[in-house]
Structures are given as structure tokens and as C-alpha cells.
mmCIF file of C-alpha atoms in Angstrom:
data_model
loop_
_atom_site.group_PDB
_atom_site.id
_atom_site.type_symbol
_atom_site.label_atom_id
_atom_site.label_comp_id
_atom_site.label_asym_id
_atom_site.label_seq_id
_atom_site.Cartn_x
_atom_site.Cartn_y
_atom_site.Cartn_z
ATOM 1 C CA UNK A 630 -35.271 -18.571 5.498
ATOM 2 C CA UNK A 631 -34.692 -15.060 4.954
ATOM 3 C CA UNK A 632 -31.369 -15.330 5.032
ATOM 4 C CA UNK A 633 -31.132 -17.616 2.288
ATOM 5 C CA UNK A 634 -32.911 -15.362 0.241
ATOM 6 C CA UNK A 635 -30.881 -12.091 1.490
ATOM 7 C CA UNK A 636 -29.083 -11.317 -1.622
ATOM 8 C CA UNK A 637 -32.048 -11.911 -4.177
ATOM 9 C CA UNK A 638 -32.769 -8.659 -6.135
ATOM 10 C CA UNK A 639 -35.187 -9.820 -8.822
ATOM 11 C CA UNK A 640 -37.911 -11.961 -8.169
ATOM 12 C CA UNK A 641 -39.445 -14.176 -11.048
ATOM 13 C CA UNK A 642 -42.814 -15.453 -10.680
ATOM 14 C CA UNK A 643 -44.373 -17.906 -13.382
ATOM 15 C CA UNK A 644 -48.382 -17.028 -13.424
ATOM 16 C CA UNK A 645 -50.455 -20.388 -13.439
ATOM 17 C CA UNK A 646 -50.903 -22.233 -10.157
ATOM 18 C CA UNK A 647 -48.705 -20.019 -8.879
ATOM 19 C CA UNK A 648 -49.681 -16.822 -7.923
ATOM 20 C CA UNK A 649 -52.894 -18.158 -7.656
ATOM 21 C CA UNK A 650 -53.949 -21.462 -6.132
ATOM 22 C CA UNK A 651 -54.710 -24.855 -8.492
ATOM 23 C CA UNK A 652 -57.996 -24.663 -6.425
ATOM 24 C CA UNK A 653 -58.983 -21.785 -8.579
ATOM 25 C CA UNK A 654 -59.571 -24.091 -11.715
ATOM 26 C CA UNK A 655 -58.332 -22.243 -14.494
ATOM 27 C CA UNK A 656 -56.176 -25.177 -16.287
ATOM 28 C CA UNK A 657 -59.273 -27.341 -16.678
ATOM 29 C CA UNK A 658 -61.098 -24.505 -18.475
ATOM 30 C CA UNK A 659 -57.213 -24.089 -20.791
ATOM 31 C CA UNK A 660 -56.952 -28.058 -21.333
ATOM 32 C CA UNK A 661 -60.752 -28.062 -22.334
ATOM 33 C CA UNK A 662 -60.025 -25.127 -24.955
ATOM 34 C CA UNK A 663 -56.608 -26.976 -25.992
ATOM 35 C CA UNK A 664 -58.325 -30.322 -26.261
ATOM 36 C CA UNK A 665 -61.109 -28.716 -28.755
ATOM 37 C CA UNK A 666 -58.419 -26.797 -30.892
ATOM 38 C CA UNK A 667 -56.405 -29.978 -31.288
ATOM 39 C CA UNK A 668 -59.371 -31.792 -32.191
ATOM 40 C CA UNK A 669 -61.007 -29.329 -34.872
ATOM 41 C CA UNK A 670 -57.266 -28.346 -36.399
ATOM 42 C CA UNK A 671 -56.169 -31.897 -37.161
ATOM 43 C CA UNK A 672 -59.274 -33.382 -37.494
ATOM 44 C CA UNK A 673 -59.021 -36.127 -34.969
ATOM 45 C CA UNK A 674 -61.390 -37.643 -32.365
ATOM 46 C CA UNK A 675 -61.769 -35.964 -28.954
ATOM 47 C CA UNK A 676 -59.778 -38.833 -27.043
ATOM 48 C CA UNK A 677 -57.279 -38.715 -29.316
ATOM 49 C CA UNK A 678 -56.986 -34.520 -29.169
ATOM 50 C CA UNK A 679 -56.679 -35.147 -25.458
ATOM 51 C CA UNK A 680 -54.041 -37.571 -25.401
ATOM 52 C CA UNK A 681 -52.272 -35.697 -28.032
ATOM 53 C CA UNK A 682 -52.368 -32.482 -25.650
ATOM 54 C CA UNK A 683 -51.195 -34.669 -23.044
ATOM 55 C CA UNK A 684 -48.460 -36.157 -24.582
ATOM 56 C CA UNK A 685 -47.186 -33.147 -26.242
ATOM 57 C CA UNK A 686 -46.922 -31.300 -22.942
ATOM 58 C CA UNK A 687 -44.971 -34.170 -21.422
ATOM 59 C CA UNK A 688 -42.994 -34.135 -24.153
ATOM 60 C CA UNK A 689 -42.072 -30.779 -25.229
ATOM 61 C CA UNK A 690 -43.082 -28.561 -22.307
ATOM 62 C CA UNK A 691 -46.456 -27.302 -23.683
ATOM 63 C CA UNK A 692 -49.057 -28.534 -25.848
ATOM 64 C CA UNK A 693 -48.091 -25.356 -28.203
ATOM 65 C CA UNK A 694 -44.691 -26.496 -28.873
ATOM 66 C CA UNK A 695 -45.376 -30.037 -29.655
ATOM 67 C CA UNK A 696 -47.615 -28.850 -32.216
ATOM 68 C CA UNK A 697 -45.716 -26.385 -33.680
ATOM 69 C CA UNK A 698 -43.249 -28.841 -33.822
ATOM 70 C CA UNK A 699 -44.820 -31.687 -35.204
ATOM 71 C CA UNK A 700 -47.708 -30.180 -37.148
ATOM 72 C CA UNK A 701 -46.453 -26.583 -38.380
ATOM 73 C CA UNK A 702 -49.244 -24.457 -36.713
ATOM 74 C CA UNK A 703 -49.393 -21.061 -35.996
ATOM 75 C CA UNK A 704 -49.280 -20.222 -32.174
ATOM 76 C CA UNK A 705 -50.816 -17.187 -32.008
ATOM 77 C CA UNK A 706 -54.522 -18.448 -33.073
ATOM 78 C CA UNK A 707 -53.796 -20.988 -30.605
ATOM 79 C CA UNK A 708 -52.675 -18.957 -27.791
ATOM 80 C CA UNK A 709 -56.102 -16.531 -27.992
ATOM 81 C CA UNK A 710 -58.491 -19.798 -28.153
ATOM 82 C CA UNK A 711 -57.193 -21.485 -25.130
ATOM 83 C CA UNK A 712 -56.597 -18.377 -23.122
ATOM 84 C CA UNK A 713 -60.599 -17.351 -24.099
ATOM 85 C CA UNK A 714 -61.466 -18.650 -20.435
ATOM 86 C CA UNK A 715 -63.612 -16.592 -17.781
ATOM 87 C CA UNK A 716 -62.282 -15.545 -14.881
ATOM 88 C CA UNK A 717 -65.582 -14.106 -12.943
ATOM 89 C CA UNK A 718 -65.005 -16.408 -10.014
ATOM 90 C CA UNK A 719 -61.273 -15.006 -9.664
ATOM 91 C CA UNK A 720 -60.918 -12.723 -6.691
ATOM 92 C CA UNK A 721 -58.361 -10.178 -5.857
ATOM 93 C CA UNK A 722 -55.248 -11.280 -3.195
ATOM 94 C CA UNK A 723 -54.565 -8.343 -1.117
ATOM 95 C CA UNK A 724 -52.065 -10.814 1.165
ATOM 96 C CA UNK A 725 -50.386 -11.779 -1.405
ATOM 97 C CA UNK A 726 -49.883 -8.102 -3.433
ATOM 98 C CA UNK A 727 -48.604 -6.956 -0.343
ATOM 99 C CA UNK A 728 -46.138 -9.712 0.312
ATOM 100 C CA UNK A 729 -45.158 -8.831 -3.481
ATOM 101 C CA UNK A 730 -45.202 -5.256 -3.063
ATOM 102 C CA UNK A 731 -42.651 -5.484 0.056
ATOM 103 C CA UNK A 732 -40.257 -7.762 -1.196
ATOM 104 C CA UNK A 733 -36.856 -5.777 -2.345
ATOM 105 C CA UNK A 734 -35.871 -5.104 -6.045
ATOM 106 C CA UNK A 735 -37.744 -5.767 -9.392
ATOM 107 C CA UNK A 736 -40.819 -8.292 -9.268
ATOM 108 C CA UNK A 737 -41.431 -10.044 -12.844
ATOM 109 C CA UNK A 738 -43.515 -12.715 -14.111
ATOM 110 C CA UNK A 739 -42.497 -15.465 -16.586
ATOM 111 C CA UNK A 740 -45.167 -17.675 -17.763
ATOM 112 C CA UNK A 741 -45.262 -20.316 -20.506
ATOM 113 C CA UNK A 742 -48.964 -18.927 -21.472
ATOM 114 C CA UNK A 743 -49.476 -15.771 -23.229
ATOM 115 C CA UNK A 744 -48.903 -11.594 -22.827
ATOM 116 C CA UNK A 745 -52.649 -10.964 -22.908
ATOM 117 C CA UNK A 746 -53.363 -14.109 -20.293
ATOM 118 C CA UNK A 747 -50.762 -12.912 -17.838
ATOM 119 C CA UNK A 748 -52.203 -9.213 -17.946
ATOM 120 C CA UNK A 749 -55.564 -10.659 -17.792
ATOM 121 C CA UNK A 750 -55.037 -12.881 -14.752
ATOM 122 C CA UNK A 751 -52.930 -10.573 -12.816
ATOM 123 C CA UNK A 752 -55.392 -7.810 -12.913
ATOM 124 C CA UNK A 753 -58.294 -10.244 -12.140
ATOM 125 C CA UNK A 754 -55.813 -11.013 -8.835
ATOM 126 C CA UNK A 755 -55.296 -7.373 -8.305
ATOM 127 C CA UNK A 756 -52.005 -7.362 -8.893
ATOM 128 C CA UNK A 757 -51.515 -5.588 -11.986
ATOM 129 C CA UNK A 758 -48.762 -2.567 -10.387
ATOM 130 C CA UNK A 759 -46.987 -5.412 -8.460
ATOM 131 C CA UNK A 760 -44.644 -6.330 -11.621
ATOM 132 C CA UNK A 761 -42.541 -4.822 -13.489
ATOM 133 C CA UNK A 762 -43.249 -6.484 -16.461
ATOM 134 C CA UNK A 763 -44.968 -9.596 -17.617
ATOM 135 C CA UNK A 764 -42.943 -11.923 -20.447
ATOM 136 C CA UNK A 765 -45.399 -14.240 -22.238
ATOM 137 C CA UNK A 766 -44.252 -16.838 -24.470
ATOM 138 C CA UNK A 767 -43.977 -14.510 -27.064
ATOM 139 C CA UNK A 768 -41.291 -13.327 -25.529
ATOM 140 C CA UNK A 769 -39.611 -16.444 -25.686
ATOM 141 C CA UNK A 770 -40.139 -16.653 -29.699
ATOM 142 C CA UNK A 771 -42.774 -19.260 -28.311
ATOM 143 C CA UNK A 772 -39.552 -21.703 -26.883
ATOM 144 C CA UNK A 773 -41.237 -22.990 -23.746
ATOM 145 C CA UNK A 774 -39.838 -23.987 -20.220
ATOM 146 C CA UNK A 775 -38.278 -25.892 -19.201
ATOM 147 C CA UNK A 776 -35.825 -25.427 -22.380
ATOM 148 C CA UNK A 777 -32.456 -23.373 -21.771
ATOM 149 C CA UNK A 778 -33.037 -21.416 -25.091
ATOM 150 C CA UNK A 779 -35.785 -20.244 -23.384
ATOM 151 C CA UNK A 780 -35.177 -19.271 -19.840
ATOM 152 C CA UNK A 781 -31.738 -17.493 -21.319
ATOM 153 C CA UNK A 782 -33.586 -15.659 -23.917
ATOM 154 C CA UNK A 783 -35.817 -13.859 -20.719
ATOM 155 C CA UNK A 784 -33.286 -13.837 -18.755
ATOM 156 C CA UNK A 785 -31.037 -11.549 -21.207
ATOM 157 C CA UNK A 786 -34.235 -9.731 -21.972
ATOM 158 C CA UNK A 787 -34.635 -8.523 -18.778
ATOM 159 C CA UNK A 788 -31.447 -8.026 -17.435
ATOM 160 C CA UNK A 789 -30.979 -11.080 -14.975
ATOM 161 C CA UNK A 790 -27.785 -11.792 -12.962
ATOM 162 C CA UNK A 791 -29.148 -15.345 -12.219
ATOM 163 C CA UNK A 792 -26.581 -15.292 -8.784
ATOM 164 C CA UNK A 793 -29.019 -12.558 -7.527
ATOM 165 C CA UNK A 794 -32.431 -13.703 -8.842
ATOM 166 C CA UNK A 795 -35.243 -16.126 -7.662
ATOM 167 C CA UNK A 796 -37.596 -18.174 -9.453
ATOM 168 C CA UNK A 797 -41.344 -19.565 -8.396
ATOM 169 C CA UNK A 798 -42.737 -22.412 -10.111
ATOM 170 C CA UNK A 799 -45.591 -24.753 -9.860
ATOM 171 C CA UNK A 800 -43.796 -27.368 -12.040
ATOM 172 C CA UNK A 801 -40.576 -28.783 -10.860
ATOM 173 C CA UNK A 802 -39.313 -29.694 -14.214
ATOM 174 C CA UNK A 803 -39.289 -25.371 -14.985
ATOM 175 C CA UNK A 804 -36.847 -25.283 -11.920
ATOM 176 C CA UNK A 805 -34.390 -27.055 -13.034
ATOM 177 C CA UNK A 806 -32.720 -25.180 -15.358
ATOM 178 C CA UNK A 807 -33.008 -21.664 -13.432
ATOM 179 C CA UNK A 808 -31.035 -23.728 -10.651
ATOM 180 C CA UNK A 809 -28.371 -24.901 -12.875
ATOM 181 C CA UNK A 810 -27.800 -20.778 -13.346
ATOM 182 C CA UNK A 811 -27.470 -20.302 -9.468
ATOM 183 C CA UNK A 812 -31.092 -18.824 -8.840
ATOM 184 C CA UNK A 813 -32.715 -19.777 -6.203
ATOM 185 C CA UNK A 814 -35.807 -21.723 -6.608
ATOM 186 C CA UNK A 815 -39.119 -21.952 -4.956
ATOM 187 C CA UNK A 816 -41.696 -24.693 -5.946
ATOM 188 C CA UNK A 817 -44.950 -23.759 -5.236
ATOM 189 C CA UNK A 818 -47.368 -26.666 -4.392
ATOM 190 C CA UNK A 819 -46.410 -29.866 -3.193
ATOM 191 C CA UNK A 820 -44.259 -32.469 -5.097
ATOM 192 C CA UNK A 821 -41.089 -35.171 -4.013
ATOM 193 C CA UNK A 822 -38.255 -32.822 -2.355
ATOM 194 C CA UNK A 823 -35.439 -32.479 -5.495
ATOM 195 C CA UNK A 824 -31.817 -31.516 -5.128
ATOM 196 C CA UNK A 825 -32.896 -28.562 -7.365
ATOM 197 C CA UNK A 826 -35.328 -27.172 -5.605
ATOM 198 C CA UNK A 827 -34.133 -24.915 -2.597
ATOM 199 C CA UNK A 828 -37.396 -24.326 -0.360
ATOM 200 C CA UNK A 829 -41.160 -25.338 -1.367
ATOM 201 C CA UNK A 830 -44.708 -23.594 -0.062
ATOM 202 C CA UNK A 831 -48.153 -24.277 -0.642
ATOM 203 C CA UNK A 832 -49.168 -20.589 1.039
ATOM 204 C CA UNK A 833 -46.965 -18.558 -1.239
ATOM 205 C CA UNK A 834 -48.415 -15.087 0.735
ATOM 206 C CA UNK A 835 -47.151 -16.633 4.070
ATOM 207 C CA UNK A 836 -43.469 -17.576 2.405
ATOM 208 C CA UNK A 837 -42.915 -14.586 0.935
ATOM 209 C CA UNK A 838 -44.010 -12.582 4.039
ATOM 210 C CA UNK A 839 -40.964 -14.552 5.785
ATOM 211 C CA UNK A 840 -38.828 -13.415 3.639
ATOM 212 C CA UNK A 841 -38.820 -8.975 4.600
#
């Protein structure tokens, strides 16, 4: 294993259910929030808010861009009400800042929710000095993943050489396109093995320790 990841100078981590596990709950407080937004901002009946969140995401890689896209709103009220979720019960994850810490070159994170979630979560895992820096959606001009427009917009940003870079998702689908670039891809959780994925962990502090 650590040979295949020998050459890999920048690491790319996206934030939810990744660096921390799906056991820790956060989505269902985020769907909850995203469920009650859609509901109150186009006046529409809980069950139909939720299916309207789900759909979206299915369709357009977040809820956000769906209805941005279909309904003209403005993402960044959105982005602060479904991000207003506690994170008392988060704890920090020494194992996995050190795994971070030791692996070689630049550590980012890339995540589909926003700036001020990212720094929020990342110093509620301890982990605040483990990245470089943290691109929200923002930084994306609110263009989710999986889209290309996206991942090449970050990618530029920052400086990638996709041959020498590796990305860790929890969704398969936001692989695909950083593996069509030649990074290397780690999915973290468990899903069907895809030709686009190149290794898979559900310990992401044990897989990353293999790799130094």
C-alpha cells in the first residue's frame, strides 16, 4: 500500500463522514436543518421539503445547488442555517491528527459544505494545524462535487498536479472525477468496489498510518 501511494505530495481530504466517522451523527442534524429551510423558503409541506432535499442532492450533488438552480436562492443564508448544528458530543482524534500530521507534503480539505463548517468541525476534531487550508464551497463559486467545473476550479486554486495528489471521499460519485485526473482515490466507508476507486478504509487513522 505504501508504495502505491509513494509519489503523492498533496493530500485532499473532503470533511463529512470522512475525517470523522458517520457514527458521529452530524448529517442527520444538516438534513433536519435543510429539510426545515426548504420547507419555510418555498412554502411547501415537510414531506415534500424532504423529498425535495433528497432529490436535489441525487440530482445535482447537493441540496444547495438544486435549489439554486431551480428556485434562484441565495446560498449563503442557506449555508449558515444548515451548518447551525452542535457539535458538543464531537471529540478530538489524536490517532488520526497524527496520522495527518506525518504524512509527506501539503494536507488540504475540500468539502462540499461551507468555510465556517469545515473550520468549525476540524477544530472540534482537534485538527485545526493539520491543514493547510480548508476550501468550502465558496470556493467553488458554490459548483458542487462531483462536477468537473468544480474539482478544477480547487484544484487550480491550490496548486494541484493531480499525477501527484490524493483524494478521500465518503461518496463514491466525488471520486470519480479526481480519478479521471490521475489522483489517486481513497473511499472512506464501505460501498461496491468501482474501477475508480483505488483502495477503500473504514479506519481512515489505521490507512493512513500504513502509508509513512
Amino acid at each position: 500500500m505504501r508504495d502505491a501511494f509513494s509519489h503523492v505530495t498533496t493530500w485532499v481530504f473532503d470533511l463529512d463522514n470522512t475525517l470523522y466517522p458517520p457514527s458521529a451523527r452530524l448529517f442527520d442534524q444538516i438534513e433536519v436543518k435543510m429539510t426545515e429551510f426548504v420547507a419555510r423558503h418555498l412554502d411547501v409541506s415537510h414531506d415534500h421539503a424532504n423529498h425535495l432535499r433528497d432529490a436535489y442532492w441525487k440530482a445535482h450533488g447537493t441540496t444547495l445547488s438544486g435549489l439554486m438552480i431551480n428556485h434562484q436562492i441565495d446560498p449563503d443564508p442557506f449555508l449558515d442555517a444548515v451548518h447551525d448544528i452542535t457539535l458538543d458530543h464531537m471529540a478530538p482524534a489524536p490517532d488520526l491528527r497524527d496520522a495527518i500530521l506525518a504524512l509527506p507534503g501539503r494536507k488540504l480539505v475540500y468539502t462540499n459544505g461551507s468555510l465556517s463548517h469545515g473550520q468549525r468541525v476540524t477544530r472540534a476534531l482537534g485538527l485545526s494545524d493539520c491543514f493547510e487550508t480548508i476550501y468550502g464551497i465558496e470556493a467553488a463559486g458554490y459548483i458542487p462535487k462531483p462536477r468537473a467545473e468544480a474539482y478544477q476550479t480547487i484544484l487550480t486554486k491550490a496548486g494541484i498536479e493531480p499525477a501527484r495528489a490524493a483524494m478521500f471521499e465518503d461518496d463514491p460519485r466525488n471520486l470519480e472525477d479526481p480519478h479521471r485526473r490521475g489522483m489517486k482515490t481513497v473511499l472512506v466507508g464501505e460501498a461496491p468496489q468501482a474501477a475508480h476507486i483505488h483502495a477503500q478504509t473504514t479506519d481512515l487513522p489505521d490507512f493512513l498510518s500504513q502509508l509513512v
